[in-house]
């Protein structure tokens, strides 16, 4: 495979953003920022054998997810996605066709958000494929949905349903079998093709004040981040946690609590805002058909993250989300 | 090693750029672009065993170079460096102290250019360390030093001296031994700690028109890129190529042509501009003590990249720079 030839195949046929001045093909890309917009930027890496297995995901699914996890970070900042760059370390075990599949998976999502691929790097490696995606978004200069902004009395909310992704991974790994194939497919889909909550993030960004995180490492871990950054306590109610019909089906025979609380990779948004703003947000989400659920409250009378069980018993939730270095 | 703890150690104690609104520690970083400035962005990856060897470079040297190669791309676009993000895939064979050394190497360079570390990702991998650096710079909206901008009659110029880095690598690999230890050290230094030509790039960016590339893949390869993008031919003169005193010493006993023409990794700038602008550039560089050498001319009467040898014989220069996939 020839690097120059390969890069030529990746060059987008069209650009969505008129602000791109220099795209792929020179030493760096150049774009004009939108007037009065801050630039929002983050980067995420996925490693073969750690974050995905070639035996369990197609190249397109791998590419899709590599971009999706980054868009989820932009969503948690209330930003509009604009551009992405992709750096990929390629072992000889991957064929060009498969690599193009990875980029196809990203393009699918990029097209949905009118994002342009601005550049990247392709290098060879001796072992496992590593893919690093950098995304750039924009947000109005007043937009700040930071973790440190939770306040006493805030409502804790979450988008969509949680726990599906971890259950889907369990299905993929043959640790969980359902008697309903459609439900299995749904959970796997949630694991492989998470939907970044860009629209919800934008709605939340219009509130007077909100704290916000995306659920990559598990609900408990994300709540801990908000609680620590804001120096508050959080109590969530088990009965209020939004669980999909499919996961409720699993619950009949299997304990789903670990997936719901610690599973992660749902890439939903979790945050807090005042009661008044919550009412406003709830109305806006109803209008747009976005599922948004109140799951708890913020308090400064305690400093832990607590779970009120169905029997009204209150337990401390440990952080214990997925920590890459804990082995 | 704990990921959260490690990231805390990387958080900069101070920010250089007042435009940073949200630094490391949330889902993404947020900054305000400078007024009337375009954003210039690129990404580069270095893989252990491919781009560097732990046995030949210290962590600090590896980190320095990982950022330097990216700054070199910004230099070739005439941009001012502002921000960087670092994604690193870490095998268990690297100790935390070594990893901090990598970041120290980057900080050294970042401090020199007042760049802020805005974020990144740290993940584990089973095999070799992979480091991906994304840099963001800014340039005035009229600045465009693109490869496609060479014109018939242009002067071809290069900054600094070329061939040193490849000779330095040969010393490191015990393929070359000099009787002068100081000279060996110099060549190795040029390989391990290339100086991105940011200032030269900024001077070139003020010219009416210029084409520009940084020398990562070798002089011949970079000239081919300019020639192809601009649909012109280029002829350079062997006698005019700027060679360091140290490499001239090597030349007494060893053929240095391959290093000078195809070696790459010098991270000098090579470009073309009109005779008039060349005179202007030469004056500006003299004032600032930047070595800038005329090495050839652009012509549309041929479409190749040609080398005029010392004996006036003219030979075609093949592209044959380092191509990661050619094995």
XYZ file of C-alpha atoms in Angstrom:
654
model
C 0.000 0.000 0.000
C 1.256 3.458 -0.920
C 0.711 6.202 1.672
C 0.213 9.024 -0.843
C -2.209 6.936 -2.853
C -4.137 5.948 0.281
C -4.427 9.547 1.469
C -5.734 10.554 -1.946
C -8.542 8.040 -1.546
C -9.486 9.640 1.772
C -9.754 13.181 0.415
C -13.368 14.268 0.703
C -15.103 14.881 -2.630
C -16.922 17.866 -1.157
C -16.630 20.179 1.810
C -19.619 20.974 3.995
C -18.172 23.994 5.759
C -17.554 27.043 3.603
C -15.078 28.263 6.200
C -12.410 25.734 5.177
C -9.602 27.641 3.426
C -7.117 24.766 3.043
C -8.245 21.151 3.371
C -6.306 17.892 3.187
C -3.178 17.963 1.047
C -0.872 20.640 2.442
C 1.244 20.770 5.627
C -1.756 21.723 7.760
C -5.396 22.636 7.304
C -6.669 26.194 7.571
C -10.157 27.345 8.485
C -11.819 30.577 9.416
C -13.620 30.411 12.767
C -17.268 31.493 12.768
C -17.884 35.014 14.026
C -18.202 35.251 17.819
C -17.805 31.506 18.303
C -15.363 29.835 20.656
C -13.470 26.814 19.402
C -14.059 23.544 21.277
C -11.479 20.819 20.804
C -10.779 17.314 22.101
C -9.064 14.083 21.129
C -9.752 10.400 21.811
C -7.839 7.245 20.994
C -9.030 3.691 20.408
C -6.597 0.771 20.477
C -7.232 -2.604 18.850
C -7.445 -5.286 21.520
C -8.223 -2.709 24.228
C -11.156 -0.664 22.925
C -12.286 -2.894 20.088
C -11.696 -6.338 18.637
C -11.471 -6.960 14.913
C -13.363 -10.203 15.476
C -16.372 -8.424 17.020
C -16.704 -5.218 14.996
C -16.594 -4.353 11.306
C -14.175 -1.625 10.180
C -17.157 0.661 9.557
C -18.407 0.130 13.108
C -14.939 0.843 14.499
C -14.672 4.075 12.514
C -18.162 5.175 13.454
C -17.465 4.720 17.144
C -14.045 6.404 17.009
C -15.704 9.603 15.797
C -18.866 9.157 17.916
C -16.997 9.115 21.243
C -15.394 12.433 20.319
C -18.675 13.980 19.238
C -20.059 12.924 22.587
C -17.413 15.101 24.263
C -18.444 18.047 22.085
C -22.081 17.370 23.032
C -21.124 17.581 26.709
C -19.692 21.056 26.015
C -22.792 22.243 24.163
C -20.803 22.622 20.945
C -21.664 22.250 17.262
C -19.321 19.748 15.528
C -17.364 21.238 12.614
C -14.113 19.446 11.754
C -12.141 16.280 12.471
C -8.618 14.946 11.941
C -7.660 11.286 12.008
C -4.328 9.745 12.858
C -4.034 6.031 12.335
C -1.196 3.593 13.106
C -1.570 0.636 10.811
C -0.162 -2.875 11.246
C 0.347 -5.030 8.155
C -2.544 -7.280 9.245
C -5.030 -4.648 8.076
C -5.884 -4.494 4.371
C -6.469 -1.199 2.570
C -10.115 -2.135 2.054
C -10.599 -2.498 5.799
C -8.902 0.826 6.457
C -11.171 2.544 3.963
C -14.054 0.922 5.870
C -12.928 2.672 9.051
C -13.010 6.019 7.266
C -16.402 5.163 5.755
C -17.789 4.670 9.260
C -16.541 8.096 10.253
C -17.856 9.715 7.074
C -21.326 8.392 7.813
C -21.444 10.292 11.084
C -19.542 13.292 9.714
C -22.084 13.675 6.946
C -24.943 13.667 9.447
C -23.302 16.594 11.232
C -21.824 18.281 8.152
C -18.311 17.864 9.484
C -15.249 18.073 7.254
C -12.182 15.838 7.499
C -9.320 18.348 7.656
C -6.288 16.110 7.845
C -4.453 13.418 9.686
C -1.505 11.105 9.630
C -1.074 7.514 8.498
C 1.890 5.609 9.889
C 2.827 1.965 10.110
C 3.106 0.026 13.350
C 4.279 -3.478 14.139
C 1.390 -4.591 16.266
C -2.125 -3.325 16.866
C -4.113 -0.678 15.046
C -4.403 2.618 16.918
C -6.819 5.314 15.824
C -6.784 8.843 17.226
C -9.496 11.305 16.288
C -9.320 15.027 17.007
C -12.558 16.965 16.699
C -13.164 20.694 16.582
C -16.512 22.242 17.320
C -17.812 25.727 17.917
C -20.003 27.238 20.613
C -21.240 30.735 21.380
C -18.865 32.539 23.699
C -21.298 32.441 26.656
C -21.757 28.648 26.429
C -20.182 26.850 29.376
C -21.627 23.517 30.464
C -18.835 22.621 32.866
C -18.583 19.911 35.480
C -17.922 22.434 38.207
C -21.254 24.200 37.797
C -23.548 22.003 39.894
C -25.213 23.856 42.774
C -27.147 22.937 45.908
C -30.744 22.101 45.006
C -30.040 21.309 41.338
C -31.998 18.623 39.508
C -29.831 15.754 38.156
C -30.885 14.678 34.671
C -29.823 12.151 32.060
C -30.636 11.747 28.358
C -31.916 8.518 26.784
C -31.483 5.219 28.615
C -28.451 3.835 30.384
C -26.799 0.435 30.734
C -27.596 -0.717 27.192
C -24.061 -0.440 25.881
C -22.491 -2.550 28.634
C -25.219 -5.179 28.241
C -24.616 -5.137 24.477
C -20.920 -5.770 25.070
C -21.840 -8.699 27.342
C -23.921 -10.136 24.499
C -21.011 -9.659 22.083
C -18.668 -11.433 24.493
C -21.157 -14.318 24.960
C -21.531 -13.436 28.636
C -25.212 -12.740 28.103
C -27.739 -14.522 25.914
C -31.323 -13.357 25.452
C -34.187 -15.362 24.097
C -35.133 -12.373 22.002
C -32.828 -11.848 19.020
C -34.223 -8.387 18.244
C -33.383 -7.247 21.764
C -29.872 -8.674 21.502
C -29.383 -6.756 18.256
C -30.634 -3.559 19.860
C -28.226 -3.782 22.777
C -25.294 -4.575 20.456
C -26.290 -1.631 18.280
C -26.232 0.631 21.319
C -22.719 -0.562 22.074
C -21.372 -0.287 18.543
C -23.207 2.741 17.248
C -23.827 5.136 20.113
C -25.615 8.336 19.124
C -23.756 11.435 20.321
C -26.265 13.703 22.052
C -25.366 16.846 20.136
C -28.904 18.233 19.966
C -29.517 17.656 23.685
C -26.172 19.317 24.444
C -27.186 22.346 22.417
C -30.513 22.628 24.275
C -28.764 22.331 27.641
C -26.255 24.975 26.552
C -29.070 27.538 26.277
C -29.949 27.184 29.978
C -28.881 29.885 32.401
C -26.470 27.466 34.102
C -25.880 23.723 33.846
C -23.192 21.191 34.678
C -22.722 18.469 32.090
C -20.771 15.292 31.363
C -21.089 12.559 28.777
C -21.351 8.988 30.033
C -18.211 7.316 28.788
C -16.910 5.773 32.010
C -20.228 4.913 33.662
C -22.933 6.919 35.398
C -21.353 6.672 38.864
C -17.976 7.839 37.596
C -19.449 10.816 35.718
C -21.525 11.855 38.744
C -18.404 11.681 40.887
C -16.622 13.991 38.443
C -19.425 16.545 38.684
C -19.638 16.219 42.480
C -15.890 16.631 42.932
C -15.534 19.506 40.489
C -18.517 21.328 42.002
C -17.818 20.332 45.609
C -21.342 19.070 46.138
C -23.084 15.803 46.929
C -25.464 14.014 44.595
C -28.265 11.577 45.343
C -29.923 9.593 42.571
C -32.983 7.362 42.829
C -32.812 3.831 41.531
C -36.499 3.907 40.552
C -35.968 6.933 38.352
C -33.083 5.587 36.277
C -34.208 5.346 32.636
C -33.890 1.751 31.477
C -34.755 0.596 27.970
C -37.473 -1.969 27.355
C -34.736 -4.286 26.095
C -32.664 -3.993 29.258
C -35.784 -4.424 31.402
C -36.275 -7.732 29.604
C -32.728 -8.724 30.621
C -33.500 -7.688 34.197
C -36.042 -10.488 34.553
C -33.213 -13.002 34.785
C -30.021 -11.019 35.312
C -28.774 -8.317 37.682
C -28.322 -5.232 35.506
C -27.197 -2.812 38.209
C -23.510 -2.986 37.361
C -24.203 -2.163 33.731
C -26.533 0.706 34.579
C -24.344 2.305 37.231
C -20.816 1.450 36.143
C -21.029 0.117 32.585
C -20.335 3.276 30.664
C -20.043 3.822 26.920
C -23.698 4.798 26.651
C -22.561 8.247 25.519
C -25.702 9.793 26.920
C -25.409 13.111 28.753
C -25.732 13.520 32.518
C -25.882 16.896 34.195
C -27.528 19.191 36.665
C -29.423 22.454 36.512
C -31.779 24.553 38.667
C -35.406 23.491 39.133
C -36.537 26.425 36.979
C -34.140 25.601 34.139
C -35.071 21.928 34.408
C -38.731 22.782 33.709
C -37.599 24.796 30.689
C -35.319 21.996 29.473
C -37.980 19.351 29.918
C -40.412 21.375 27.785
C -37.823 21.929 25.047
C -36.894 18.237 24.982
C -40.537 17.188 24.810
C -41.029 19.421 21.784
C -38.058 17.856 20.015
C -38.744 14.278 21.066
C -35.577 13.996 23.166
C -35.865 11.649 26.144
C -34.691 13.540 29.231
C -35.174 12.137 32.732
C -34.813 13.570 36.206
C -32.863 11.025 38.257
C -31.850 12.857 41.418
C -30.845 15.993 43.245
C -27.717 17.924 44.203
C -27.084 18.775 47.832
C -24.325 20.370 49.840
C -25.422 18.673 53.057
C -23.337 15.635 52.041
C -20.353 15.274 49.746
C -20.835 11.755 48.407
C -22.575 10.279 45.421
C -25.499 8.343 46.875
C -28.020 5.902 45.468
C -31.459 5.652 47.008
C -32.501 2.036 46.472
C -36.048 0.901 45.791
C -36.416 -0.055 49.472
C -35.453 3.540 50.462
C -32.115 2.273 51.722
C -29.329 4.728 50.826
C -25.955 3.448 49.674
C -22.732 5.182 48.675
C -21.844 4.829 44.988
C -18.148 4.252 44.451
C -16.500 5.932 41.486
C -15.218 2.652 40.047
C -15.990 3.420 36.453
C -13.674 2.002 33.862
C -10.145 3.159 34.614
C -7.671 2.281 31.873
C -4.780 1.766 34.239
C -6.457 -0.265 36.932
C -5.478 -3.808 36.147
C -0.597 3.896 37.628
C -3.913 5.707 37.967
C -5.133 7.557 34.886
C -6.827 10.393 36.787
C -3.778 10.892 38.953
C -1.461 10.853 35.924
C -3.550 13.441 34.068
C -3.495 15.673 37.139
C 0.287 15.631 37.011
C 0.171 16.821 33.409
C -2.082 19.803 34.064
C -0.090 22.945 33.290
C 0.549 25.165 36.303
C 0.022 28.254 34.166
C -1.531 29.161 30.847
C 0.332 31.318 28.353
C -2.629 32.210 26.151
C -5.270 34.419 27.746
C -7.737 33.162 25.150
C -8.118 29.763 26.833
C -11.608 29.597 28.378
C -11.548 25.930 29.474
C -8.285 24.004 29.762
C -7.581 20.398 30.697
C -10.118 18.765 32.995
C -13.496 18.902 31.280
C -14.945 17.005 28.303
C -13.186 19.287 25.825
C -11.117 22.452 25.837
C -12.525 25.814 24.810
C -10.614 28.798 23.455
C -11.458 32.055 21.808
C -9.781 32.505 18.432
C -7.788 35.713 17.952
C -9.583 38.433 16.014
C -9.231 38.109 12.218
C -7.007 35.046 12.482
C -7.534 31.774 10.664
C -7.016 28.561 12.615
C -4.261 26.244 11.352
C -4.405 22.643 12.516
C -2.509 19.408 11.956
C -1.700 16.102 13.629
C 1.314 13.780 13.610
C 1.931 10.384 15.154
C 5.139 8.711 16.303
C 5.272 4.968 16.956
C 7.871 3.258 19.139
C 9.999 0.966 17.009
C 9.062 2.832 13.825
C 9.781 6.515 14.493
C 11.904 6.179 17.615
C 13.637 3.564 19.727
C 13.602 3.655 23.502
C 17.214 2.475 23.422
C 18.382 5.462 21.377
C 16.357 8.378 22.738
C 15.440 9.620 26.197
C 11.732 10.205 26.948
C 12.390 13.956 26.918
C 13.930 13.742 23.442
C 10.989 11.686 22.194
C 8.493 14.206 23.554
C 10.423 17.153 22.189
C 10.470 15.672 18.701
C 6.795 14.643 18.766
C 5.836 18.281 19.224
C 8.625 19.660 17.011
C 7.513 17.768 13.896
C 4.047 19.258 14.287
C 5.381 22.772 14.818
C 7.352 22.314 11.633
C 4.066 21.813 9.774
C 2.710 25.031 11.279
C 5.936 26.790 10.213
C 5.357 25.624 6.647
C 1.923 27.297 6.764
C 3.299 30.563 8.132
C 1.338 30.125 11.361
C 1.964 31.120 14.982
C 1.748 28.079 17.321
C -0.907 28.397 20.039
C -2.197 25.099 21.450
C -1.518 21.366 21.484
C -3.275 18.165 22.503
C -1.542 14.865 23.200
C -2.935 11.378 22.894
C -0.730 8.593 24.129
C -1.168 4.806 24.036
C 0.919 3.339 26.810
C 2.238 -0.208 27.146
C 3.057 -1.548 30.616
C 6.781 -1.447 29.756
C 6.808 2.339 30.241
C 7.075 3.701 33.764
C 5.191 6.818 34.879
C 8.480 8.654 35.299
C 9.340 8.004 31.652
C 5.911 9.161 30.517
C 6.289 12.372 32.472
C 9.645 12.761 30.703
C 7.876 12.688 27.330
C 5.587 15.502 28.452
C 8.560 17.413 29.837
C 10.170 17.324 26.396
C 7.044 18.797 24.876
C 6.717 21.423 27.581
C 10.223 22.652 26.865
C 9.290 23.478 23.293
C 5.781 24.644 24.202
C 7.218 27.123 26.661
C 9.525 28.543 24.012
C 6.507 29.249 21.809
C 4.052 30.068 24.645
C 1.811 27.170 23.669
C -0.760 25.709 26.030
C -1.546 22.012 26.443
C -5.325 21.897 26.021
C -6.086 18.219 26.472
C -5.517 14.711 25.302
C -6.169 11.093 26.016
C -4.183 8.417 27.815
C -5.029 4.804 27.031
C -3.289 1.509 27.579
C -1.982 -0.683 24.787
C -0.485 -4.165 24.735
C 2.523 -3.417 22.582
C 4.390 -0.286 21.577
C 3.989 3.291 22.737
C 2.156 5.514 20.246
C 2.070 9.274 20.636
C -0.195 11.532 18.602
C 0.117 15.291 18.862
C -2.441 17.737 17.482
C -1.340 21.356 17.178
C -3.376 24.459 16.549
C -1.864 27.671 15.295
C -3.160 30.944 13.957
C -2.338 32.990 10.878
C -3.693 36.193 9.377
C -6.490 35.493 6.918
C -4.406 36.490 3.890
C -1.560 34.081 4.783
C -1.311 31.189 2.346
C 2.047 29.539 1.799
C 0.749 26.575 -0.175
C 2.563 23.961 -2.204
C 0.604 24.832 -5.307
C 1.876 28.396 -5.468
C 5.211 27.949 -7.270
C 5.430 29.871 -10.555
C 7.704 29.897 -13.585
C 10.859 31.864 -12.807
C 10.599 31.505 -9.019
C 13.695 31.202 -6.850
C 13.898 27.962 -4.837
C 15.127 28.532 -1.288
C 15.838 26.477 1.818
C 16.427 27.412 5.469
C 19.413 26.218 7.527
C 21.412 23.211 6.384
C 20.205 19.858 5.128
C 21.285 16.235 5.538
C 22.353 16.597 9.172
C 19.441 14.687 10.652
C 19.882 11.603 8.480
C 23.638 11.591 9.164
C 22.864 11.927 12.876
C 20.600 8.899 12.682
C 23.386 6.973 10.957
C 25.690 7.848 13.859
C 23.038 6.699 16.336
C 22.657 3.408 14.474
C 26.446 2.893 14.385
C 26.407 3.107 10.604
C 28.643 6.152 10.723
C 31.541 6.958 13.032
C 33.384 10.262 13.013
C 36.744 10.969 14.508
C 35.301 14.160 15.920
C 33.017 13.553 18.905
C 31.715 17.125 18.911
C 30.602 16.733 15.313
C 28.912 13.430 16.093
C 27.029 15.093 18.936
C 25.969 17.935 16.689
C 24.541 15.624 14.033
C 22.719 13.540 16.659
C 21.346 16.727 18.169
C 20.023 17.766 14.777
C 18.249 14.419 14.500
C 16.809 14.376 18.000
C 16.059 18.027 18.565
C 15.139 19.639 15.262
C 14.273 23.337 15.495
C 10.921 24.137 13.894
C 11.406 27.109 11.571
C 8.501 29.127 12.923
C 10.203 32.521 12.574
C 11.320 31.824 8.997
C 7.799 30.652 8.169
C 6.370 33.890 9.528
C 8.797 35.965 7.418
C 7.942 33.958 4.299
C 4.242 34.415 5.027
C 4.618 38.185 4.616
C 5.776 37.814 0.997
C 3.371 38.608 -1.823
C 3.320 34.936 -2.844
C 5.346 31.874 -1.841
C 5.084 28.100 -1.988
C 6.355 26.307 1.086
C 6.959 22.852 2.546
C 8.818 21.568 5.569
C 11.484 18.930 5.007
C 10.158 15.858 6.757
C 10.452 13.269 3.977
C 13.621 14.536 2.290
C 14.441 17.473 0.017
C 13.688 15.602 -3.230
C 10.309 14.438 -1.974
C 9.283 17.910 -0.792
C 10.361 19.490 -4.089
C 8.313 16.897 -5.957
C 5.273 17.817 -3.877
C 5.677 21.490 -4.778
C 6.343 20.697 -8.452
C 3.310 18.403 -8.715
C 0.940 20.700 -6.830
C 2.074 23.728 -8.873
C 2.506 21.851 -12.163
C 5.983 23.199 -12.679
C 9.515 21.860 -12.972
C 12.298 22.590 -10.500
C 16.063 22.551 -10.974
C 18.407 22.744 -8.004
C 22.173 23.127 -8.045
C 24.304 20.695 -6.092
C 26.924 23.378 -5.422
C 24.331 25.634 -3.795
C 22.936 23.111 -1.288
C 23.654 24.379 2.241
C 25.741 21.766 4.074
C 26.863 22.156 7.668
C 30.554 22.237 8.568
C 29.944 18.966 10.421
C 28.458 17.197 7.422
C 31.233 18.576 5.174
C 33.656 16.848 7.532
C 31.761 13.574 6.973
C 31.905 14.165 3.228
C 35.687 13.792 3.241
C 35.291 10.032 3.671
C 31.625 9.240 3.005
C 29.080 9.923 0.258
C 26.522 12.270 1.840
C 24.269 12.758 -1.200
C 21.579 10.334 -0.058
C 21.292 12.092 3.284
C 21.174 15.542 1.736
C 18.687 14.738 -1.019
C 16.540 11.976 0.460
C 17.314 11.819 4.171
C 14.561 14.004 5.530
C 13.714 14.896 9.126
C 15.759 18.082 8.938
C 12.535 20.043 9.470
C 13.951 22.981 7.582
C 11.661 24.837 5.179
C 11.918 24.657 1.400
C 9.919 26.886 -0.888
C 9.784 29.176 -3.866
C 9.019 32.819 -4.457
C 9.531 35.501 -7.124
C 12.966 37.065 -7.628
C 11.694 40.332 -6.161
C 10.249 38.670 -3.048
C 13.410 36.602 -2.703
C 15.509 39.764 -2.430
C 13.098 41.031 0.226
C 13.169 37.721 2.116
C 16.950 37.501 1.981
C 17.252 40.981 3.509
C 14.752 40.178 6.276
C 16.521 36.912 7.108
C 19.912 38.600 7.209
C 18.557 41.102 9.715
C 17.259 38.334 11.961
C 20.238 36.000 11.552
C 18.215 33.303 9.776
C 20.217 31.238 7.284
C 18.321 31.260 3.978
C 19.890 29.903 0.793
C 18.920 30.059 -2.860
C 19.297 26.536 -4.252
C 17.568 26.597 -7.632
C 14.860 27.856 -9.935
C 11.343 26.980 -11.029
C 10.590 26.495 -14.702
C 7.635 25.420 -16.769
C 9.816 24.350 -19.675
C 10.212 20.953 -17.966
C 8.059 19.126 -15.445
C 10.664 17.161 -13.497
C 12.699 17.813 -10.410
C 16.261 18.082 -11.668
C 19.655 18.259 -10.007
C 22.497 20.088 -11.701
C 25.638 18.274 -10.574
C 28.962 19.939 -9.937
C 30.172 18.825 -13.384
C 27.135 20.583 -14.972
C 25.606 17.207 -15.727
C 21.830 17.297 -15.124
C 20.069 14.331 -13.512
C 16.461 13.639 -12.644
C 15.745 13.458 -8.900
C 13.343 10.685 -8.012
C 10.792 11.365 -5.290
C 11.909 8.407 -3.185
C 11.622 10.149 0.167
C 10.700 8.023 3.114
C 7.348 6.412 2.401
C 5.922 4.618 5.418
C 4.218 1.908 3.419
C 6.986 1.021 1.024
C 8.477 -2.088 2.500
